Every structure is written in C-alpha cells, then in structure tokens.
Coordinates of C-alpha atoms and ligand atoms in Angstrom, one line a residue:
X13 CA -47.2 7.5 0.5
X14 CA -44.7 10.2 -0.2
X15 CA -41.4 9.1 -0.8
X16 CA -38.5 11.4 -0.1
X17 CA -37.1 13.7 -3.2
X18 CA -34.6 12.0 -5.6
X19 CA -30.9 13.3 -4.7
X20 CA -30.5 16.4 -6.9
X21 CA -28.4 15.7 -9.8
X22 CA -25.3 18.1 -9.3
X23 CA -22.8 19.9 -11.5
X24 CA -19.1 19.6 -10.3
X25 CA -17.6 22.6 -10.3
X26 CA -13.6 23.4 -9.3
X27 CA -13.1 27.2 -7.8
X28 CA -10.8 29.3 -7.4
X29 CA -11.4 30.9 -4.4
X30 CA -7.4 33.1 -4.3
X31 CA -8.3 36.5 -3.1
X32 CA -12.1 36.3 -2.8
X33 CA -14.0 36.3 0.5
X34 CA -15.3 33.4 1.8
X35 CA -17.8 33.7 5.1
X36 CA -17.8 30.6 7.7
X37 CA -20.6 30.6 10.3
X38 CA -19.4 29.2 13.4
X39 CA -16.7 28.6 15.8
X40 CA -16.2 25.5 16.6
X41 CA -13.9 22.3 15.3
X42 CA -15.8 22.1 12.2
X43 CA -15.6 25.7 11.3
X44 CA -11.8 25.1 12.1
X45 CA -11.5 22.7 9.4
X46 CA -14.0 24.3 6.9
X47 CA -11.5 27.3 7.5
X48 CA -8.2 26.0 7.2
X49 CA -8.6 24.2 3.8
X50 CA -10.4 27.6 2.4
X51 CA -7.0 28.7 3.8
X52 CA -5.2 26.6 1.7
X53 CA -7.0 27.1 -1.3
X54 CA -5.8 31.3 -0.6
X55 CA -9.3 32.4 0.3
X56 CA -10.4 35.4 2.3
X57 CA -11.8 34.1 5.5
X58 CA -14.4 35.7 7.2
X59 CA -15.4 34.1 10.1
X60 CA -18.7 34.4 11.8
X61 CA -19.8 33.9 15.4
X62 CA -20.6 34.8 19.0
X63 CA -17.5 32.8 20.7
X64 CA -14.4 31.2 18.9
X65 CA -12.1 27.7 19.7
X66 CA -8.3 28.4 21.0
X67 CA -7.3 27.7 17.1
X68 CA -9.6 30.2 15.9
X69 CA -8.9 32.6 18.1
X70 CA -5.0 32.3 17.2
X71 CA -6.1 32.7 13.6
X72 CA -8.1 35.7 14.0
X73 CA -4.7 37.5 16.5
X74 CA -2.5 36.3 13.2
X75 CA -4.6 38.3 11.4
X76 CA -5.0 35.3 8.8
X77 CA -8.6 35.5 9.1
X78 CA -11.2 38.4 10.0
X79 CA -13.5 37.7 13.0
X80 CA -17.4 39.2 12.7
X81 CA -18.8 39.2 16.1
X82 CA -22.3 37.6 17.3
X83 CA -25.5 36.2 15.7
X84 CA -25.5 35.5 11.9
X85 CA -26.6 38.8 9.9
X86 CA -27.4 38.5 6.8
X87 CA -24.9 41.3 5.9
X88 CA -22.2 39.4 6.8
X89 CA -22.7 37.3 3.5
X90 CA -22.1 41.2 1.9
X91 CA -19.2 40.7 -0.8
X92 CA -18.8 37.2 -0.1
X93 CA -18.5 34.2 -3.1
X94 CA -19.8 31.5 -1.1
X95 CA -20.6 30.4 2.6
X96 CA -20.0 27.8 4.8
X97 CA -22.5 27.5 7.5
X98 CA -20.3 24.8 10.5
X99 CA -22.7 25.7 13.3
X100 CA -24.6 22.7 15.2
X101 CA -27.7 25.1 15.3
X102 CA -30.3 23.9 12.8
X103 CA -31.9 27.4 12.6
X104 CA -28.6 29.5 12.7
X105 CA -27.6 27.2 9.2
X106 CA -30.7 27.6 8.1
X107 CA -30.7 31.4 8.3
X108 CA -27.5 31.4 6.8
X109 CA -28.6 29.2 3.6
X110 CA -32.1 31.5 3.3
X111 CA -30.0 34.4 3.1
X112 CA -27.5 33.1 0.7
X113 CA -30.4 32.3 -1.8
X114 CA -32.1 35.6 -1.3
X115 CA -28.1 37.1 -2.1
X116 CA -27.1 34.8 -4.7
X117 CA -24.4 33.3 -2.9
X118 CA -23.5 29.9 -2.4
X119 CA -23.6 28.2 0.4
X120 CA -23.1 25.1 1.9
X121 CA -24.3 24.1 4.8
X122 CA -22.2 21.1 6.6
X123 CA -23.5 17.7 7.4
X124 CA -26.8 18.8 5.0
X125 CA -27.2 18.4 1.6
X126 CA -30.7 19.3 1.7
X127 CA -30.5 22.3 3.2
X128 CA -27.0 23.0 0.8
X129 CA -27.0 25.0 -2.4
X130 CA -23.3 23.4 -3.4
X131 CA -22.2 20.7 -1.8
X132 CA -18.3 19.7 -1.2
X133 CA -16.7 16.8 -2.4
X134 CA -15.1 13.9 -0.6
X135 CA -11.8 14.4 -2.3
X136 CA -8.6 12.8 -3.0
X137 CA -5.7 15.0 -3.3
X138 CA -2.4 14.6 -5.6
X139 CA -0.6 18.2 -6.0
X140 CA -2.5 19.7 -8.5
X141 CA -4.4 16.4 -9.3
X142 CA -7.7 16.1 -7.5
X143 CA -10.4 13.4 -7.4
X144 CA -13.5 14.9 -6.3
X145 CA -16.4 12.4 -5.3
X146 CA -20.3 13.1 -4.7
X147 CA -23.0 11.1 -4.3
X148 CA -25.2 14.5 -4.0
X149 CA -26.0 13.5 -0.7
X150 CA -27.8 9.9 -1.4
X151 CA -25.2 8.3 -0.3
X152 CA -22.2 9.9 1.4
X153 CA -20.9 6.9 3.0
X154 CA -20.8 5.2 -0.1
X155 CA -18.8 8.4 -1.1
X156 CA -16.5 8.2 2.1
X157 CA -16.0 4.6 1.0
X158 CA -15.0 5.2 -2.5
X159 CA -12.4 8.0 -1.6
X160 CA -10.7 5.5 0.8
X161 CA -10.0 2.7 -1.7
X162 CA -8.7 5.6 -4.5
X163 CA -6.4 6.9 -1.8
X164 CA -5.1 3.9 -1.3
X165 CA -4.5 3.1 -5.4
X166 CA -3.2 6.0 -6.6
X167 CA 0.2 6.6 -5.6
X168 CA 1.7 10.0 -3.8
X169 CA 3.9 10.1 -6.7
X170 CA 0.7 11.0 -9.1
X171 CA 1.2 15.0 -7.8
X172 CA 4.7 15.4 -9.3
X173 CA 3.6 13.7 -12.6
X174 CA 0.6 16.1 -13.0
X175 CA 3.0 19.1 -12.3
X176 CA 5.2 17.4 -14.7
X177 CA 2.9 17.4 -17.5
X178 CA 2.1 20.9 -16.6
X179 CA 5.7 22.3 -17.2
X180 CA 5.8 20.2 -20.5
X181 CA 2.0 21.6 -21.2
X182 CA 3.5 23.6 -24.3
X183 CA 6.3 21.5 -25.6
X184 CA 3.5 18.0 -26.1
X185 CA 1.3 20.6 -27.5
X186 CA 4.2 21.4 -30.1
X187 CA 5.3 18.3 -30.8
X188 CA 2.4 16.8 -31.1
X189 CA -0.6 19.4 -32.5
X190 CA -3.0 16.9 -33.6
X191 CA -5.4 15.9 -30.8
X192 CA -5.0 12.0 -31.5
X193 CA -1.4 11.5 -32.2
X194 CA -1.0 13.6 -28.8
X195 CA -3.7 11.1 -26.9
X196 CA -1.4 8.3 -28.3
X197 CA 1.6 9.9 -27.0
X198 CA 0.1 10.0 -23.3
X199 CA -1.2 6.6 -23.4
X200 CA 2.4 5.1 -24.6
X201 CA 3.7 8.2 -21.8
X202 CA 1.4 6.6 -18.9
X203 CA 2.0 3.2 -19.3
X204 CA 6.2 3.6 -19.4
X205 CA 9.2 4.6 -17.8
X206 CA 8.2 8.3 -16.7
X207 CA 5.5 7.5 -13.8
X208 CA 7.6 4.5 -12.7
X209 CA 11.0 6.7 -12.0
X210 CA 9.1 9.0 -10.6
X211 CA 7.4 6.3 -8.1
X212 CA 11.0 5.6 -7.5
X213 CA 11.8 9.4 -6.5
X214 CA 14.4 9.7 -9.4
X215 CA 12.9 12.7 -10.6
X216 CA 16.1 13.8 -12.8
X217 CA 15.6 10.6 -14.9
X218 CA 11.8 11.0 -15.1
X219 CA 12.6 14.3 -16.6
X220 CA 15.2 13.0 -19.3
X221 CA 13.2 9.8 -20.0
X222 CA 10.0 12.4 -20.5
X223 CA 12.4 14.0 -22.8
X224 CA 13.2 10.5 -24.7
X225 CA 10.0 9.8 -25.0
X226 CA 9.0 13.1 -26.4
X227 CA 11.1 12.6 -29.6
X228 CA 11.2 9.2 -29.5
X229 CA 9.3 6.7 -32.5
X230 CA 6.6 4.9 -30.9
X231 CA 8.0 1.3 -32.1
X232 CA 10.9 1.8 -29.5
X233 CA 8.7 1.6 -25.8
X234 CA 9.9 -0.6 -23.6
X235 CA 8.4 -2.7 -20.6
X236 CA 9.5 -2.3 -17.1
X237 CA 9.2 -4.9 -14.6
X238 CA 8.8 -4.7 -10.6
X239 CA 9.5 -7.3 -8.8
X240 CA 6.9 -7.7 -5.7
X241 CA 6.6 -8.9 -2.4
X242 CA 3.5 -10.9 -2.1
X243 CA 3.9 -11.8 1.5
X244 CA 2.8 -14.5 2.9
X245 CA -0.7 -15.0 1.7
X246 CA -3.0 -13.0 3.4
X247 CA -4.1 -10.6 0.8
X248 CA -3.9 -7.5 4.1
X249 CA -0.3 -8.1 4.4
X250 CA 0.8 -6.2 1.0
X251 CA 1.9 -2.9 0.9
X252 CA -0.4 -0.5 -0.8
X253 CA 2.7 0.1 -3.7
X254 CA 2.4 -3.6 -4.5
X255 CA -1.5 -3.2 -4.7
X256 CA -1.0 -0.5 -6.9
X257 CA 1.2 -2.4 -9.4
X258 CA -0.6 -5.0 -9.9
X259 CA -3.6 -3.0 -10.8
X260 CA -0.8 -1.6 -13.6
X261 CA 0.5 -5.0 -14.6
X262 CA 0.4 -6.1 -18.0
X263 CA 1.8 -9.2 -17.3
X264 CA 2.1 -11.2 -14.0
X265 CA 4.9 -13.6 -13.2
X266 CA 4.1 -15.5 -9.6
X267 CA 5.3 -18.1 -8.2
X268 CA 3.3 -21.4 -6.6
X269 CA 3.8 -19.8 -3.0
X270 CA 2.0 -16.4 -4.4
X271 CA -1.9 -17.2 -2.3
X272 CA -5.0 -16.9 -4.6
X273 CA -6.5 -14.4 -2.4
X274 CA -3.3 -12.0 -3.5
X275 CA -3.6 -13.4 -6.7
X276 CA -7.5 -12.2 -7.4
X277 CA -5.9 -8.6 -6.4
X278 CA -4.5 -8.2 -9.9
X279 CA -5.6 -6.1 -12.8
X280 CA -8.6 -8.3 -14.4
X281 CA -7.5 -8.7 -17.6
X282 CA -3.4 -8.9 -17.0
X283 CA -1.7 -12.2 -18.2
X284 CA -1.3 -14.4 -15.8
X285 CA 1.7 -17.1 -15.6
X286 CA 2.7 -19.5 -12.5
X287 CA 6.3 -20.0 -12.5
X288 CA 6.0 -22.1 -9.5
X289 CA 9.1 -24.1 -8.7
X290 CA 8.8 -27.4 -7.5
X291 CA 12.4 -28.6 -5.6
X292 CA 14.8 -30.5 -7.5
X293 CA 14.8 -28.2 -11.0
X294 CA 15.3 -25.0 -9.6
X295 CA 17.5 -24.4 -12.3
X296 CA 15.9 -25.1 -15.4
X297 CA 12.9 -23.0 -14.1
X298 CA 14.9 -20.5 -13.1
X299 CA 16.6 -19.8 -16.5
X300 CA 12.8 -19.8 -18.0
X301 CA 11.7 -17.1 -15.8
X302 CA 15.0 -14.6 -17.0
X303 CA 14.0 -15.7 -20.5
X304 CA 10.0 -14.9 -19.5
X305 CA 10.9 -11.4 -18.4
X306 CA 13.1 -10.8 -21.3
X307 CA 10.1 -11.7 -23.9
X308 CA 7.5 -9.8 -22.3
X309 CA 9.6 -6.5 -21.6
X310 CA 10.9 -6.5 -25.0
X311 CA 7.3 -6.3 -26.1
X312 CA 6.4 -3.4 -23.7
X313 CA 4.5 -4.6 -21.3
X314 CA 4.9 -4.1 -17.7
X315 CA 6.0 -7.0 -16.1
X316 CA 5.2 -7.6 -12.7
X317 CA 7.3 -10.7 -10.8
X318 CA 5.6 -11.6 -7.7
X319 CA 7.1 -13.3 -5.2
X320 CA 6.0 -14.8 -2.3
X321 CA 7.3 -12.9 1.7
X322 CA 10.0 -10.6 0.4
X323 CA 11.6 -10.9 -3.1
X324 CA 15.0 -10.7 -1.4
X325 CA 14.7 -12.8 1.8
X326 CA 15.4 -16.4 -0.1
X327 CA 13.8 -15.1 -3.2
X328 CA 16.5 -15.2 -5.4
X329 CA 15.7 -11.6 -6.3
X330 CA 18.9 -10.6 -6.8
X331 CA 19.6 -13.0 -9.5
X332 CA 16.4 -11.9 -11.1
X333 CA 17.5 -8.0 -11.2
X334 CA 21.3 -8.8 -12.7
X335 CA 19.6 -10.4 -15.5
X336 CA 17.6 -7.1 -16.4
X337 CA 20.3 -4.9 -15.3
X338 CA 22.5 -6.6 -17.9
X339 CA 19.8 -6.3 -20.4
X340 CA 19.5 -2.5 -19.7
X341 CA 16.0 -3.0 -18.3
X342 CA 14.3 -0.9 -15.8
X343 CA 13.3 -2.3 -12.7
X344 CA 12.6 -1.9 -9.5
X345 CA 11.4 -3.1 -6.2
X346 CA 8.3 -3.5 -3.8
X347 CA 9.4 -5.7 -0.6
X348 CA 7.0 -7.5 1.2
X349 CA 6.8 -8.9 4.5
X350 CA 8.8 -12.3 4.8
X351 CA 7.8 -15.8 6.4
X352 CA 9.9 -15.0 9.2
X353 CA 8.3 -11.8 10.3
X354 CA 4.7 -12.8 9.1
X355 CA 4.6 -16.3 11.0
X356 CA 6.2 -15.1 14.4
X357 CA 3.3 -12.5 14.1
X358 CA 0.4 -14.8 13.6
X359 CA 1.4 -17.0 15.6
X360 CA 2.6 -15.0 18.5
X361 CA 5.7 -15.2 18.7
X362 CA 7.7 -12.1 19.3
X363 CA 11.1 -12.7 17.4
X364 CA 13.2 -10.8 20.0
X365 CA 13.1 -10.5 23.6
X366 CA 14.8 -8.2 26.4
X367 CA 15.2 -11.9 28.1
X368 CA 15.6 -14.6 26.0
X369 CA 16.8 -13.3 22.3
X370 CA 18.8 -10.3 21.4
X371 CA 19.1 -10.8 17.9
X372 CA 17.4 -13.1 14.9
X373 CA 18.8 -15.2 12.2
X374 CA 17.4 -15.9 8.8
X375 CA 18.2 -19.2 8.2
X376 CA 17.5 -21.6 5.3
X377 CA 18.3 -25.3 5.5
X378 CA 16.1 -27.0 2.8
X379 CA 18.7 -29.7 1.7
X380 CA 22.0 -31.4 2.3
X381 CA 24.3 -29.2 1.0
X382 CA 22.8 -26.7 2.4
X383 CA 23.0 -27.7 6.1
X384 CA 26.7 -28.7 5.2
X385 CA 27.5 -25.2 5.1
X386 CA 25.8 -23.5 7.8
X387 CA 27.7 -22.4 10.6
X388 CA 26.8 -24.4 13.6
X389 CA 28.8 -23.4 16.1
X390 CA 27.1 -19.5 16.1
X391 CA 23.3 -21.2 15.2
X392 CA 24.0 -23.2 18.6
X393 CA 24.3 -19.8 20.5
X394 CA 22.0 -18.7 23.3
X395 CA 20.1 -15.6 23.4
X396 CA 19.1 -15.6 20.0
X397 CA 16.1 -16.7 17.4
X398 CA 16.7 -18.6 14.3
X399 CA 14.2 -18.5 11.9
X400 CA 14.5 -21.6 9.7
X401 CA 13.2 -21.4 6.1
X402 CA 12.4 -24.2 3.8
X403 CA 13.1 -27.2 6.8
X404 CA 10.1 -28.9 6.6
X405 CA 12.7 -32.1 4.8
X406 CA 15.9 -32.1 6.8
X407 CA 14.4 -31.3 10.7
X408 CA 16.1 -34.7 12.4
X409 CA 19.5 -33.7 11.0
X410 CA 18.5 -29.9 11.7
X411 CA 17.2 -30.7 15.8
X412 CA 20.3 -33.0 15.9
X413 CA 23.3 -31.0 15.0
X414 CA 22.2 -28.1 17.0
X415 CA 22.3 -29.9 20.2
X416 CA 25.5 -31.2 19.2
X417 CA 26.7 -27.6 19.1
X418 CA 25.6 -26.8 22.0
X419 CA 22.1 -25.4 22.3
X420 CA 19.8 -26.6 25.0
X421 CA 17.7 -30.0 24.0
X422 CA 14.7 -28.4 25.9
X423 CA 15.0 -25.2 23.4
X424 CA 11.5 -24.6 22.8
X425 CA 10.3 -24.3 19.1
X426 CA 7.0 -23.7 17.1
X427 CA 6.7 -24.7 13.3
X428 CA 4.1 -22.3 11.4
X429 CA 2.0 -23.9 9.2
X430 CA 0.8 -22.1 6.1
X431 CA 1.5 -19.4 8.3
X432 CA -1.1 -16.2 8.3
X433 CA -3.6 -18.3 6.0
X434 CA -7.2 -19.8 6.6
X435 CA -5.1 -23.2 7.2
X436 CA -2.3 -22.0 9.6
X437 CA -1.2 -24.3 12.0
X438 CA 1.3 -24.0 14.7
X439 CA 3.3 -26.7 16.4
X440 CA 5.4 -25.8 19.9
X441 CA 7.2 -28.1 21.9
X442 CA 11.3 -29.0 22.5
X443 CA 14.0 -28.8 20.2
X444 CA 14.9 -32.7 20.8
X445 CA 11.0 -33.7 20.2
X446 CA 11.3 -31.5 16.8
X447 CA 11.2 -34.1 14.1
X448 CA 9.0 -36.3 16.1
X449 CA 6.5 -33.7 16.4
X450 CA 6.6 -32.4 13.0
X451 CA 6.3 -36.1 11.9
X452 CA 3.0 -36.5 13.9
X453 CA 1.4 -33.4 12.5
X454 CA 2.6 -34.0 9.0
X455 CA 3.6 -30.9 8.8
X456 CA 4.0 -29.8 4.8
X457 CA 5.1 -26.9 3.3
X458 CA 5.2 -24.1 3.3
X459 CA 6.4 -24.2 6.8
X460 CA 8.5 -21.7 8.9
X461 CA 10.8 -23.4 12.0
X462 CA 11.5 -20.9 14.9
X463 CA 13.8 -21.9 18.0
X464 CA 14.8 -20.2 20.6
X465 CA 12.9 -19.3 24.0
X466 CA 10.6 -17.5 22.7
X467 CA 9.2 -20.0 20.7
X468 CA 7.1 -21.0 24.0
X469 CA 5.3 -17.6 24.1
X470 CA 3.2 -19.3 21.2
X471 CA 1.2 -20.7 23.9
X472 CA 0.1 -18.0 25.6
X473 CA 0.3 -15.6 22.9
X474 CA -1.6 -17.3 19.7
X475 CA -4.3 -14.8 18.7
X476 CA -5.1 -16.5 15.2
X477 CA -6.4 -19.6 14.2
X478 CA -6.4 -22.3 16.8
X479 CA -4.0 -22.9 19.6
X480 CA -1.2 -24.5 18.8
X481 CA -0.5 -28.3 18.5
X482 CA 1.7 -30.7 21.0
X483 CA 1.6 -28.2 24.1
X484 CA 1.1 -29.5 26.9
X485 CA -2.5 -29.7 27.9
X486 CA -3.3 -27.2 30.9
X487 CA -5.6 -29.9 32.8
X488 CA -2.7 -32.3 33.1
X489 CA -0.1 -29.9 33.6
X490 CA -2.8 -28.8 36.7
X491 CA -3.0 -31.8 37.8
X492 CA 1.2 -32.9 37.9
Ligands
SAH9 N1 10.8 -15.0 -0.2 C1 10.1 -15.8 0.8 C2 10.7 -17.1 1.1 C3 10.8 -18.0 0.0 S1 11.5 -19.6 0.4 C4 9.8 -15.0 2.0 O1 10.4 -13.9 2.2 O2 9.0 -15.4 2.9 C5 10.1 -20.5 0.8 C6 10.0 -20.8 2.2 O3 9.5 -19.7 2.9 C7 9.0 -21.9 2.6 O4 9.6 -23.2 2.4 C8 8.7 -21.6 4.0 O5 9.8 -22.0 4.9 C9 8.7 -20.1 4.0 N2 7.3 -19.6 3.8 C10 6.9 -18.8 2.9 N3 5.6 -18.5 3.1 C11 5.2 -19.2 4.2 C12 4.0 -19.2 4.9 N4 2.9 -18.6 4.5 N5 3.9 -20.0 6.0 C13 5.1 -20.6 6.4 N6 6.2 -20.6 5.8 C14 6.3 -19.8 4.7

C-alpha cells in the first residue's frame, strides 16, 4: 500500500513584494482577499480573469490594480515575481502552477499545498512584527489553531515596541557593540518597564524609560506589578490582557477566591503565593501583602496581584496601588468582571430592567459595622437592584431592616452560589423568606445576594447549571 508523500519540508521566506508585479488568477472573494493584502504589502497587482466581483471591479476603475481579460495565458505570468492562482477551477490552477514552474515563477495555488510551489503562512500581525505559521500543508488546521491562541497572547502593543527597537536600532548597537552584553540588555529591556508603559499607551514614558535603561547599570532594574482581575472563577471570563500577564508573571500574588482553573492559566514556572484572607484578620494579612509586593519588586520581578471579580469592586485595590505609588513603583491595572455582573449573568438575572429596575447598587454588608452604616432609607427604594456582596453572615438583620425601610416583603431575591463555577447554585424566593431560605440551603461563601424584581427572572431565565432552588414547583403552582 502506498502511503501519501510526507509534507514537504519548507523554507520560510519574508518578501518584499513594493513595486514588483504580482499576477492573481481569478475573480472572485478569494482573489479579493489574495489581492488586497498583496495591496498592502505595495505590490503590483495584476489581476487575471474572464469576469470580476463588484470589489474588483472598483479596484480595477481606481486604477489600483490592472485587469487582464479572459482564460489564463501563460503570458500573463510575463514579468511577474510570483502568482496566486484563487480560482475554484482545478484545471485553470493547475495551468497556472505548470506554467509558473516551466517560467520560474512562484506560485501558490490557494486551498492546495500540493499543487503549490510556496505556500502562505497563517500569520499573526504586530506592525512590523510578524509570526508566520506553516505546517507545509500536513496540518493547516493545526496551523489555524496555533495562530488563534498567539493572537490572543501577544498583545497589540507588541507593533509599537518592535518599531521602537527599530528607531533605537543604531543607538543599542552603539552602546552596546558586543553581541552578548547587548542580548543581556534586551533580556533585562523585555522583561521591564518599557513593554509595560507601552501596554499602558504612555508611549512618551516608554521612550524616556528606553532611554533610562539604555545608560542605566544593570543592578538598578526594577519589578513592576499589575494588579488583575481574576473574575469570578471560570477561567473564560478573563480578559485576554490578564491572560497575557500572567504568562509574564514572575511572581503571583492571589488570593483564596482566585479559582484553580484561573490559577493553572499562569506561567509554569512563576512563584506562586495565596494570600487568601480568612475574615476577622484582614488587617494583619493585609499589611503582609504591601510588604510581599515590596520584597519581590525590589528584586525585579514582575509581580502580578490577582484578585478575585474586579480588583476595585471590594478589592481593596486602591489601598494596594497607594502603597506602590508611595514607593515609586510602577503599576498598573487589568479589571475583571465582578460578582455582581458575573452571577446575575449565570444565573439569569438581568441586573436592570425597562420595568422593574433602573439602576443597580453595589453593596457590601459582610458585618456589623458595616450594615450600621449603610444607608437604608435609599437601599429600601423601588425600582432598583442591589447587589449584596459578602452577606452570606448577616442576611436576617439584612432581609429585616430593608422591610423596615420600606421595600416590599414579597421582593423577590436569588442568592448565587459559587457563582459561574462547576458548583453554582442559585436560590430565588421572597425577601422576608431570605434567611430562612439561605439557612435551608446552607448557603456558604462565596455568595452574591441580589433583590429587586428581577431577581424572579432567575426562574425562567437560568441557562447554567441547574434550576434554581426554593421556586415554587410548576406542578403545584398548576394545580392551585
Ligand atoms: N473583588 C471581588 C469581590 C471581593 S469581596 C469582585 O469584584 O467580585 C468577596 C465577595 O464577592 C464574596 O463574599 C461574594 O459575595 C462575592 N463573590 C466573589 N466571587 C463570587 C462567586 N464566584 N460567586 C458568588 N459570589 C462571589
């Protein structure tokens, strides 16, 4: 039995195609595409066949590329560098690759690496950065695949730093002639301030810190930190920045509420420490994290400081960020998507409503003291949402005083469980059953509370996980 050939081993090649003539065989969507990044890349566009698409056809009046008319010639591949044949005629392509060997010209032939002489890359794009991927045909899914998860890692901000590098070309080459100390100078260049800034769009200060760096000794580098939104624990819910600083971290901070599945996200071999706070010592902890940050950006590293839902939603992020201001450390931010926002998702609850609620509150009441300072009087009002943080303790007193204030004892509510995880639970019922109902279910944290109207659209609405708990059954509601 005859197996199939092995996939040719290929040689990457980058061209510059400015000025020089290109010839694309076809008219259709593909030859549109084929055309327009040829375009990009300043080619001479010749386009070849019997009947163009409206786009084409625009092209060809705007005199941005040359229309030759009819069946492929082989004289139309005269003076041209290389050929792309877009048709969906197996013989016409065919023709066109035949030719191109007979002429010496390259040519690709789309959808065939077979039948292909070059073959382009799946690509990923930064400014003058490009990541070109091949699989020389064995595998271009596997290709496709691989391009997707490196566009989502490397960060828009990669395009300005390789133009960056490129204005500096001859000023590292002068400082730094020897090949190693120069390869030292990027790694310490790569890993600090410069890429960060210009993450943060600050591009004035990536310029002068490039400058810094360029004369600085290489005992004085300093760590950064970011400080991260984990969200609430399904690993899909982070941003793509946080996913691509924690594949940068030196050094990860979380806390308890941090899920492992985010967790197994991070850079393999980055230090891992749980700062989790348990309630009661928030203080103590709290001055150990400042001091944990301190120590590891003082030696360098890159710090990262997750945090789980948003990092400024009841995160005391803010604390975090005067500490390093006042330490002259650089910093900055990746939000995330808070309890609030995350549970009313998963468990169907929309958080406004043109009927019921008009506005939300974020709410925390997870002690005494601090349900002695909430104001009651505007948490009682209709027409809105509260979204109660950390009230898994205090929900009797919670339930209580906002009926005494005014709001409706038949309120409807829903308690998220572990809210967008592989053990969410959802309770619904009415605002006066509330403690009773989260006593039941022994509900534990962490736990989100929602009241307000459209806390009943849980029942109809819930999408993940099961259905939620203490509704009322349909078959006796039926039946009343
Ligand atoms: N910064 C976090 C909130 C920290 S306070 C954020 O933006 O989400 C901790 C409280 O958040 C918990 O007590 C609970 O009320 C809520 N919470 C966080 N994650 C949760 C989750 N997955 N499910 C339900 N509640 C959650």
């Amino acid at each position: 039995m005859a197996s199939p050939p092995a996939p040719p081993r290929l040689f990457p090649v980058f061209a510059d195609l400015r000025g020089r003539a290109v010839l694309v065989v076809g008219g259709g969507t593909v030859a549109l595409r084929k055309t327009t990044a040829l375009l990009e890349a300043g080619a001479i566009v010749r386009l070849g066949a019997p009947a163009l698409n409206a786009e084409l056809a625009g092209l060809v009046e705007q005199g941005r590329i040359e229309h030759l008319h009819g069946t492929f010639a082989p004289r139309w591949l005269d003076g041209a560098w290389l050929a792309i044949a877009a048709t969906d005629d197996d013989e016409v392509n065919r023709a066109v690759a035949e030719a191109g060997e007979a002429q010496r010209v390259w040519v690709n032939v789309v959808d065939d690496a077979r039948a292909s002489s070059v073959q382009i890359p799946a690509r990923v794009d930064r400014g003058p950065l490009q990541v070109a991927i091949s699989s020389g045909g064995a595998a271009p899914m596997l290709a496709r695949h691989l391009r997707e998860t490196l566009e989502t890692q490397l960060d828009t901000s990669l395009g300005e730093l390789a133009e960056l590098l490129g204005r500096e070309r001859h000023r590292i080459r002068s400082r730094f002639p020897q090949m190693g100390a120069r390869r030292r100078f990027f790694d310490r260049l790569l890993q600090g301030a410069v890429p960060a800034l210009l993450r943060r769009r600050q591009h004035l200060a990536a310029e002068r810190e490039f400058g810094a760096q360029l004369h600085a000794d290489a005992s004085t580098a300093r760590g950064s930190v970011a400080l991260v939104g984990a969200g609430p624990g399904d690993p899909g819910l982070l941003t793509l920045r946080a996913l691509r600083v924690l594949n940068e971290a030196d050094v990860i901070l979380h806390d308890r509420l941090v899920s492992d599945e985010v967790l197994q996200l991070v850079r393999r071999d980055a230090q891992r420490i749980e700062v989790g706070k348990q309630a009661g010592n928030h203080h103590a902890t709290q001055d150990q994290i400042h001091a944990l940050m301190l120590e590891h950006t003082l030696a360098g590293k890159r710090v990262v400081r997750l945090k789980g839902g948003d990092p400024f939603v009841f995160g005391r992020g803010g604390e975090e960020l005067e500490v390093l201001r006042a330490h002259g450390i650089d910093f900055e931010v990746v939000p995330g998507i808070t309890a609030a926002l995350a549970c009313a998702a998963y468990a169907g609850v929309p958080l406004t409503h043109r009927e019921h609620a008009q506005s939300v509150r974020l709410v925390t009441a997870h002690c005494r003291e601090s349900q002695d300072t909430l104001d009651w009087p505007a948490l009682a009002l209709e027409r809105q949402t509260l979204a109660v943080y950390m009230g898994v303790a205090g929900l009797d007193r919670f339930s209580a005083r906002l009926i005494e204030h005014g709001r409706a004892a038949t309120t409807p509510f829903a308690i998220v469980e572990n809210g967008s995880r592989a053990n969410q639970r959802v309770i619904t019922g009415a605002l006066s059953g509330l403690a009773e109902l989260a006593r039941i279910h022994a509900v534990q944290s962490p736990a989100l509370l929602i009241v307000g109207e459209v806390a009943a659209l849980a029942n109809t609405l819930h999408w993940f996980g099961g259905p939620p708990l203490g509704a009322p059954a349909p078959a006796v509601a039926e039946a009343a």
